mmCIF file of C-alpha atoms in Angstrom:
data_model
loop_
_atom_site.group_PDB
_atom_site.id
_atom_site.type_symbol
_atom_site.label_atom_id
_atom_site.label_comp_id
_atom_site.label_asym_id
_atom_site.label_seq_id
_atom_site.Cartn_x
_atom_site.Cartn_y
_atom_site.Cartn_z
ATOM 1 C CA MET U 10 -23.726 123.604 -25.815
ATOM 2 C CA ASP U 11 -25.072 126.694 -24.065
ATOM 3 C CA SER U 12 -27.584 128.495 -26.343
ATOM 4 C CA SER U 13 -26.241 131.861 -25.171
ATOM 5 C CA SER U 14 -22.854 131.309 -26.899
ATOM 6 C CA SER U 15 -22.408 133.496 -29.952
ATOM 7 C CA SER U 16 -20.868 130.818 -32.176
ATOM 8 C CA PRO U 17 -19.702 127.231 -31.878
ATOM 9 C CA LYS U 18 -16.007 126.568 -31.392
ATOM 10 C CA VAL U 19 -14.453 124.848 -34.358
ATOM 11 C CA GLY U 20 -10.996 124.134 -32.949
ATOM 12 C CA PRO U 21 -10.035 120.765 -31.511
ATOM 13 C CA PRO U 22 -10.825 120.149 -27.844
ATOM 14 C CA ALA U 23 -8.074 120.761 -25.347
ATOM 15 C CA PRO U 24 -6.038 117.652 -24.616
ATOM 16 C CA ASP U 25 -6.504 115.852 -21.338
ATOM 17 C CA SER U 26 -3.783 117.148 -19.083
ATOM 18 C CA ALA U 27 -3.765 113.945 -17.025
ATOM 19 C CA GLN U 28 -2.580 111.530 -19.740
ATOM 20 C CA PRO U 29 -2.671 111.568 -23.555
ATOM 21 C CA GLN U 30 -4.781 108.928 -25.271
ATOM 22 C CA SER U 31 -3.118 106.252 -27.328
ATOM 23 C CA PRO U 32 -4.313 105.416 -30.863
ATOM 24 C CA VAL U 33 -6.042 102.321 -29.461
ATOM 25 C CA ASP U 34 -7.905 104.444 -26.905
ATOM 26 C CA LEU U 35 -8.930 106.883 -29.604
ATOM 27 C CA ALA U 36 -10.207 104.039 -31.760
ATOM 28 C CA ALA U 37 -12.178 102.629 -28.851
ATOM 29 C CA ASN U 38 -13.790 106.031 -28.238
ATOM 30 C CA SER U 39 -14.644 106.676 -31.890
ATOM 31 C CA PRO U 40 -18.334 107.112 -32.740
ATOM 32 C CA THR U 41 -20.170 103.860 -33.370
ATOM 33 C CA PRO U 42 -21.165 104.676 -36.988
ATOM 34 C CA LYS U 43 -17.491 105.231 -37.868
ATOM 35 C CA GLN U 44 -16.495 101.944 -36.216
ATOM 36 C CA SER U 45 -19.054 99.945 -38.142
ATOM 37 C CA GLN U 46 -18.445 101.481 -41.571
ATOM 38 C CA LEU U 47 -15.237 99.625 -42.411
ATOM 39 C CA ILE U 48 -16.515 96.453 -40.780
ATOM 40 C CA SER U 49 -19.786 96.371 -42.720
ATOM 41 C CA LYS U 50 -18.339 97.376 -46.104
ATOM 42 C CA VAL U 51 -15.041 95.483 -46.158
ATOM 43 C CA LEU U 52 -14.454 93.078 -43.278
ATOM 44 C CA SER U 53 -17.787 91.325 -42.794
ATOM 45 C CA PRO U 54 -18.088 90.128 -46.437
ATOM 46 C CA ALA U 55 -14.398 89.112 -46.499
ATOM 47 C CA VAL U 56 -14.641 87.164 -43.218
ATOM 48 C CA ARG U 57 -17.838 85.407 -44.304
ATOM 49 C CA LEU U 58 -16.268 84.446 -47.624
ATOM 50 C CA TRP U 59 -13.143 83.148 -45.886
ATOM 51 C CA LEU U 60 -15.150 81.100 -43.402
ATOM 52 C CA ARG U 61 -17.291 79.559 -46.125
ATOM 53 C CA SER U 62 -14.129 78.635 -48.031
ATOM 54 C CA GLN U 63 -12.904 76.680 -44.977
ATOM 55 C CA VAL U 64 -15.947 74.391 -44.784
ATOM 56 C CA GLU U 65 -17.528 72.039 -47.276
ATOM 57 C CA GLN U 66 -21.044 73.031 -46.263
ATOM 58 C CA VAL U 67 -22.827 75.186 -43.690
ATOM 59 C CA GLU U 68 -26.559 75.768 -43.268
ATOM 60 C CA GLU U 69 -26.386 78.865 -41.079
ATOM 61 C CA LEU U 70 -23.436 81.162 -40.435
ATOM 62 C CA GLN U 71 -23.404 84.298 -38.275
ATOM 63 C CA VAL U 72 -20.377 86.554 -37.840
ATOM 64 C CA LYS U 73 -20.008 89.421 -35.369
ATOM 65 C CA ILE U 74 -16.923 91.627 -35.637
ATOM 66 C CA GLU U 75 -15.867 94.144 -32.990
ATOM 67 C CA GLY U 76 -13.203 96.821 -33.238
ATOM 68 C CA GLY U 77 -12.499 100.417 -34.128
ATOM 69 C CA ASP U 78 -11.669 101.555 -37.641
ATOM 70 C CA ARG U 79 -8.252 102.940 -36.702
ATOM 71 C CA ARG U 80 -7.139 99.624 -35.283
ATOM 72 C CA ILE U 81 -8.677 97.678 -38.149
ATOM 73 C CA LEU U 82 -6.779 99.854 -40.654
ATOM 74 C CA THR U 83 -3.569 98.446 -39.174
ATOM 75 C CA GLY U 84 -4.819 94.929 -39.969
ATOM 76 C CA GLN U 85 -5.903 94.062 -36.417
ATOM 77 C CA ILE U 86 -9.384 92.887 -35.461
ATOM 78 C CA GLN U 87 -10.223 93.148 -31.793
ATOM 79 C CA ARG U 88 -12.756 90.331 -31.640
ATOM 80 C CA VAL U 89 -14.699 88.012 -33.953
ATOM 81 C CA GLY U 90 -17.618 85.854 -32.835
ATOM 82 C CA ILE U 91 -18.834 82.986 -35.036
ATOM 83 C CA THR U 92 -21.966 80.876 -34.763
ATOM 84 C CA ALA U 93 -22.555 78.042 -37.229
ATOM 85 C CA HIS U 94 -25.144 75.298 -37.603
ATOM 86 C CA LYS U 95 -24.787 72.071 -39.575
ATOM 87 C CA ALA U 96 -21.283 72.728 -40.870
ATOM 88 C CA ILE U 97 -19.026 70.136 -42.506
ATOM 89 C CA TYR U 98 -15.273 70.597 -41.992
ATOM 90 C CA GLN U 99 -12.838 68.049 -43.441
ATOM 91 C CA GLY U 100 -15.619 65.481 -43.465
ATOM 92 C CA LEU U 101 -16.623 66.152 -39.853
ATOM 93 C CA HIS U 102 -20.289 67.025 -39.393
ATOM 94 C CA LEU U 103 -20.583 69.734 -36.724
ATOM 95 C CA SER U 104 -24.091 70.186 -35.346
ATOM 96 C CA HIS U 105 -23.571 73.519 -33.587
ATOM 97 C CA LEU U 106 -20.494 75.679 -33.199
ATOM 98 C CA GLN U 107 -19.835 78.876 -31.222
ATOM 99 C CA LEU U 108 -16.341 80.398 -31.381
ATOM 100 C CA VAL U 109 -14.646 83.636 -30.331
ATOM 101 C CA GLY U 110 -11.254 84.811 -31.581
ATOM 102 C CA GLU U 111 -9.450 87.904 -30.313
ATOM 103 C CA ASN U 112 -6.550 90.102 -31.446
ATOM 104 C CA ILE U 113 -6.528 88.797 -35.004
ATOM 105 C CA ARG U 114 -4.051 90.063 -37.600
ATOM 106 C CA ILE U 115 -5.066 89.886 -41.265
ATOM 107 C CA ASN U 116 -3.835 91.122 -44.665
ATOM 108 C CA LEU U 117 -6.265 94.041 -44.748
ATOM 109 C CA GLY U 118 -4.408 95.927 -47.476
ATOM 110 C CA GLN U 119 -4.819 93.019 -49.864
ATOM 111 C CA VAL U 120 -8.438 92.488 -48.791
ATOM 112 C CA MET U 121 -9.282 96.100 -49.681
ATOM 113 C CA ARG U 122 -7.829 95.437 -53.156
ATOM 114 C CA GLY U 123 -10.156 92.492 -53.618
ATOM 115 C CA LYS U 124 -7.762 89.717 -52.554
ATOM 116 C CA PRO U 125 -8.817 86.812 -50.288
ATOM 117 C CA LEU U 126 -8.516 87.255 -46.536
ATOM 118 C CA ASN U 127 -5.585 85.494 -44.864
ATOM 119 C CA LEU U 128 -4.465 85.169 -41.258
ATOM 120 C CA LEU U 129 -0.988 86.552 -40.582
ATOM 121 C CA GLU U 130 -0.321 84.767 -37.290
ATOM 122 C CA PRO U 131 -1.830 81.989 -35.152
ATOM 123 C CA ILE U 132 -4.801 82.938 -32.986
ATOM 124 C CA PRO U 133 -6.325 81.186 -29.953
ATOM 125 C CA VAL U 134 -10.030 80.533 -30.441
ATOM 126 C CA THR U 135 -12.323 79.659 -27.543
ATOM 127 C CA GLY U 136 -15.824 78.271 -27.733
ATOM 128 C CA SER U 137 -18.103 75.265 -27.655
ATOM 129 C CA LEU U 138 -18.918 72.426 -30.044
ATOM 130 C CA VAL U 139 -22.041 70.272 -30.018
ATOM 131 C CA LEU U 140 -22.095 66.952 -31.894
ATOM 132 C CA GLU U 141 -25.418 65.214 -32.237
ATOM 133 C CA GLU U 142 -25.421 61.445 -32.568
ATOM 134 C CA ALA U 143 -26.560 61.508 -36.199
ATOM 135 C CA ASP U 144 -23.835 63.961 -37.197
ATOM 136 C CA LEU U 145 -21.163 61.981 -35.347
ATOM 137 C CA ASN U 146 -22.166 58.853 -37.256
ATOM 138 C CA ALA U 147 -22.062 60.795 -40.524
ATOM 139 C CA SER U 148 -18.462 61.754 -39.642
ATOM 140 C CA LEU U 149 -17.193 58.188 -39.216
ATOM 141 C CA SER U 150 -15.956 58.065 -42.808
ATOM 142 C CA ALA U 151 -13.869 61.242 -42.365
ATOM 143 C CA PRO U 152 -10.120 60.437 -42.368
ATOM 144 C CA LEU U 153 -9.638 62.004 -38.928
ATOM 145 C CA LEU U 154 -12.155 59.696 -37.234
ATOM 146 C CA ALA U 155 -11.591 56.678 -39.479
ATOM 147 C CA ASN U 156 -7.842 56.614 -38.756
ATOM 148 C CA ALA U 157 -8.356 57.096 -35.026
ATOM 149 C CA LEU U 158 -10.948 54.317 -34.950
ATOM 150 C CA ALA U 159 -8.739 51.905 -36.897
ATOM 151 C CA GLU U 160 -5.751 52.629 -34.652
ATOM 152 C CA PHE U 161 -7.865 52.023 -31.574
ATOM 153 C CA LEU U 162 -9.182 48.704 -32.881
ATOM 154 C CA ALA U 163 -5.676 47.599 -33.851
ATOM 155 C CA THR U 164 -4.630 48.127 -30.243
ATOM 156 C CA LEU U 165 -7.747 46.401 -28.954
ATOM 157 C CA LEU U 166 -7.328 43.317 -31.116
ATOM 158 C CA LYS U 167 -3.542 43.020 -31.169
ATOM 159 C CA SER U 168 -3.646 39.605 -29.474
ATOM 160 C CA GLU U 169 -6.444 38.105 -31.613
ATOM 161 C CA ILE U 170 -5.992 40.030 -34.869
ATOM 162 C CA GLN U 171 -3.986 37.304 -36.645
ATOM 163 C CA ALA U 172 -6.783 34.770 -36.313
ATOM 164 C CA VAL U 173 -9.528 37.253 -37.135
ATOM 165 C CA LEU U 174 -7.946 38.636 -40.318
ATOM 166 C CA ASP U 175 -6.217 35.388 -41.454
ATOM 167 C CA ALA U 176 -3.075 37.443 -42.239
ATOM 168 C CA PRO U 177 -0.362 39.471 -40.514
ATOM 169 C CA LEU U 178 -1.404 43.017 -39.693
ATOM 170 C CA PRO U 179 1.180 45.596 -40.881
ATOM 171 C CA GLY U 180 -0.661 48.516 -39.344
ATOM 172 C CA HIS U 181 -4.061 50.037 -38.633
ATOM 173 C CA GLN U 182 -4.513 50.766 -42.383
ATOM 174 C CA ALA U 183 -5.234 47.039 -42.874
ATOM 175 C CA ILE U 184 -8.379 47.164 -40.747
ATOM 176 C CA ASN U 185 -11.599 47.202 -42.758
ATOM 177 C CA LEU U 186 -14.862 48.073 -41.008
ATOM 178 C CA GLN U 187 -18.466 47.969 -42.122
ATOM 179 C CA ASN U 188 -21.726 49.167 -40.564
ATOM 180 C CA SER U 189 -19.971 51.406 -38.026
ATOM 181 C CA GLN U 190 -22.330 53.092 -35.574
ATOM 182 C CA ILE U 191 -21.954 55.204 -32.432
ATOM 183 C CA ILE U 192 -24.638 55.574 -29.771
ATOM 184 C CA ILE U 193 -24.326 58.366 -27.208
ATOM 185 C CA ALA U 194 -25.964 57.957 -23.815
ATOM 186 C CA ALA U 195 -25.553 59.790 -20.516
ATOM 187 C CA GLY U 196 -21.903 59.401 -19.520
ATOM 188 C CA GLN U 197 -21.048 56.690 -22.023
ATOM 189 C CA LEU U 198 -20.514 55.992 -25.694
ATOM 190 C CA THR U 199 -21.153 52.702 -27.527
ATOM 191 C CA LEU U 200 -19.368 51.723 -30.730
ATOM 192 C CA SER U 201 -20.593 48.886 -32.911
ATOM 193 C CA ALA U 202 -19.090 47.713 -36.198
ATOM 194 C CA SER U 203 -18.320 44.644 -38.271
ATOM 195 C CA LEU U 204 -14.645 43.796 -38.744
ATOM 196 C CA VAL U 205 -14.042 42.395 -42.243
ATOM 197 C CA ALA U 206 -11.427 39.649 -42.444
ATOM 198 C CA VAL U 207 -9.351 38.893 -45.551
ATOM 199 C CA SER U 208 -11.582 35.867 -46.130
ATOM 200 C CA GLY U 209 -14.621 38.146 -46.158
ATOM 201 C CA MET U 210 -15.929 36.903 -42.823
ATOM 202 C CA LEU U 211 -17.584 39.560 -40.640
ATOM 203 C CA THR U 212 -16.773 39.728 -36.939
ATOM 204 C CA PRO U 213 -19.151 41.925 -34.886
ATOM 205 C CA ILE U 214 -17.570 44.340 -32.415
ATOM 206 C CA VAL U 215 -19.496 46.195 -29.704
ATOM 207 C CA ILE U 216 -17.618 48.336 -27.169
ATOM 208 C CA ARG U 217 -19.109 50.620 -24.522
ATOM 209 C CA THR U 218 -16.969 53.143 -22.657
ATOM 210 C CA GLY U 219 -16.935 56.421 -20.833
ATOM 211 C CA LEU U 220 -14.580 59.264 -21.756
ATOM 212 C CA ARG U 221 -12.476 61.528 -19.572
ATOM 213 C CA LEU U 222 -10.089 64.399 -20.260
ATOM 214 C CA LYS U 223 -6.368 64.454 -19.547
ATOM 215 C CA ASN U 224 -4.133 67.505 -20.025
ATOM 216 C CA GLY U 225 -6.689 69.259 -22.224
ATOM 217 C CA HIS U 226 -5.673 67.556 -25.489
ATOM 218 C CA THR U 227 -5.943 63.858 -24.586
ATOM 219 C CA LEU U 228 -9.052 61.680 -24.270
ATOM 220 C CA GLN U 229 -8.962 58.558 -22.117
ATOM 221 C CA LEU U 230 -11.282 55.561 -22.146
ATOM 222 C CA ASP U 231 -13.083 55.143 -18.843
ATOM 223 C CA ARG U 232 -13.972 51.541 -17.863
ATOM 224 C CA PRO U 233 -14.484 50.135 -21.388
ATOM 225 C CA GLN U 234 -16.485 46.924 -21.830
ATOM 226 C CA TRP U 235 -16.806 44.363 -24.615
ATOM 227 C CA LEU U 236 -20.502 43.591 -25.257
ATOM 228 C CA THR U 237 -21.965 40.509 -26.904
ATOM 229 C CA HIS U 238 -24.618 42.605 -28.655
ATOM 230 C CA LEU U 239 -25.732 46.225 -28.884
ATOM 231 C CA GLN U 240 -28.634 45.864 -26.436
ATOM 232 C CA ALA U 241 -26.561 44.179 -23.705
ATOM 233 C CA LYS U 242 -26.618 46.040 -20.393
ATOM 234 C CA ARG U 243 -23.311 44.641 -19.166
ATOM 235 C CA GLY U 244 -20.210 43.307 -20.818
ATOM 236 C CA LEU U 245 -16.723 41.965 -20.258
ATOM 237 C CA PRO U 246 -14.434 44.610 -18.670
ATOM 238 C CA LEU U 247 -11.449 45.527 -20.841
ATOM 239 C CA GLY U 248 -9.033 46.319 -18.047
ATOM 240 C CA ASP U 249 -6.018 46.607 -20.363
ATOM 241 C CA LEU U 250 -7.745 49.431 -22.263
ATOM 242 C CA ASP U 251 -8.927 51.373 -19.234
ATOM 243 C CA GLY U 252 -7.135 54.699 -19.659
ATOM 244 C CA PHE U 253 -6.334 54.133 -23.365
ATOM 245 C CA GLU U 254 -5.363 57.556 -24.725
ATOM 246 C CA ILE U 255 -6.462 59.380 -27.869
ATOM 247 C CA ASP U 256 -4.266 62.412 -28.579
ATOM 248 C CA LEU U 257 -6.175 65.321 -30.127
ATOM 249 C CA GLY U 258 -3.015 67.300 -30.870
ATOM 250 C CA PRO U 259 -1.170 70.144 -29.132
ATOM 251 C CA GLU U 260 -3.404 72.775 -30.763
ATOM 252 C CA VAL U 261 -6.384 71.576 -28.697
ATOM 253 C CA ASP U 262 -7.044 72.530 -25.074
ATOM 254 C CA LEU U 263 -10.395 71.195 -23.831
ATOM 255 C CA GLN U 264 -11.834 72.242 -20.483
ATOM 256 C CA GLU U 265 -15.049 70.206 -20.660
ATOM 257 C CA LEU U 266 -16.282 67.073 -22.397
ATOM 258 C CA SER U 267 -19.711 65.680 -21.600
ATOM 259 C CA LEU U 268 -21.807 62.846 -22.989
ATOM 260 C CA GLU U 269 -25.551 63.369 -22.807
ATOM 261 C CA ASN U 270 -28.422 61.518 -24.441
ATOM 262 C CA SER U 271 -27.617 61.579 -28.176
ATOM 263 C CA THR U 272 -25.276 64.567 -27.751
ATOM 264 C CA LEU U 273 -21.539 65.160 -27.198
ATOM 265 C CA ILE U 274 -20.539 68.607 -25.928
ATOM 266 C CA CYS U 275 -17.007 70.066 -25.898
ATOM 267 C CA ARG U 276 -15.835 73.403 -24.506
ATOM 268 C CA GLY U 277 -12.320 74.740 -24.697
ATOM 269 C CA ARG U 278 -9.730 76.373 -26.896
ATOM 270 C CA ILE U 279 -8.006 75.576 -30.175
ATOM 271 C CA MET U 280 -5.083 77.308 -31.861
ATOM 272 C CA VAL U 281 -5.880 78.276 -35.451
ATOM 273 C CA THR U 282 -2.778 78.648 -37.623
ATOM 274 C CA PRO U 283 -2.465 80.426 -40.983
ATOM 275 C CA ALA U 284 -2.665 78.180 -44.037
#
């Protein structure tokens, strides 16, 4: 302001004659301290508490919330970024997780009265997931992986399963595995386990395969092989299982899946639905 003015003007500034600003524009142009006040006092603790309630364990959790107070007061969050290390979700051990969700609607009125945070509508979340070999092996007992593994082995052994188990196989629930282990190398994954027959006899299984994406939510086996032992460099090609599909569900849309030494990396999008 010019120091020669006799007194500051206290009235509101003249409106822009070109085009009036919408409430969203006004919120976006609000001063930074005002934007962060509601986020820091109400939203950040509520979001952290909600996220921790969704996982069984997490070693490190960082949350970054973006948005103006006016928009947040309507129950809409412009953007939330999440970084987590060593999280366990439904028995799955997640080594490193980075996610971003946008245009999120929540029950803010209830949150401000001390109630738990809830999502009001599904939101698309994009990001990346890193699974280290040790964490993937720790996840093998989780129902999601255990059921998928049993279903895969039932398909693999459908011709020999009667002799191996000494009994008819009603479904993949009848398969009993011990000593399951996954080894991740560049471009390929090796599964070893012992199949337990009804008689108690153990049958070793070692399968090496690559993985490729199909349609974003389907994994396909790429040139799987049956190995005689874990250290074998080559095995018997399983031509009937080349292209065997594992459906991850319609909520998943992966753009990248890579196998590196001891690490599996996924990048894509998942639809998160309210509980």
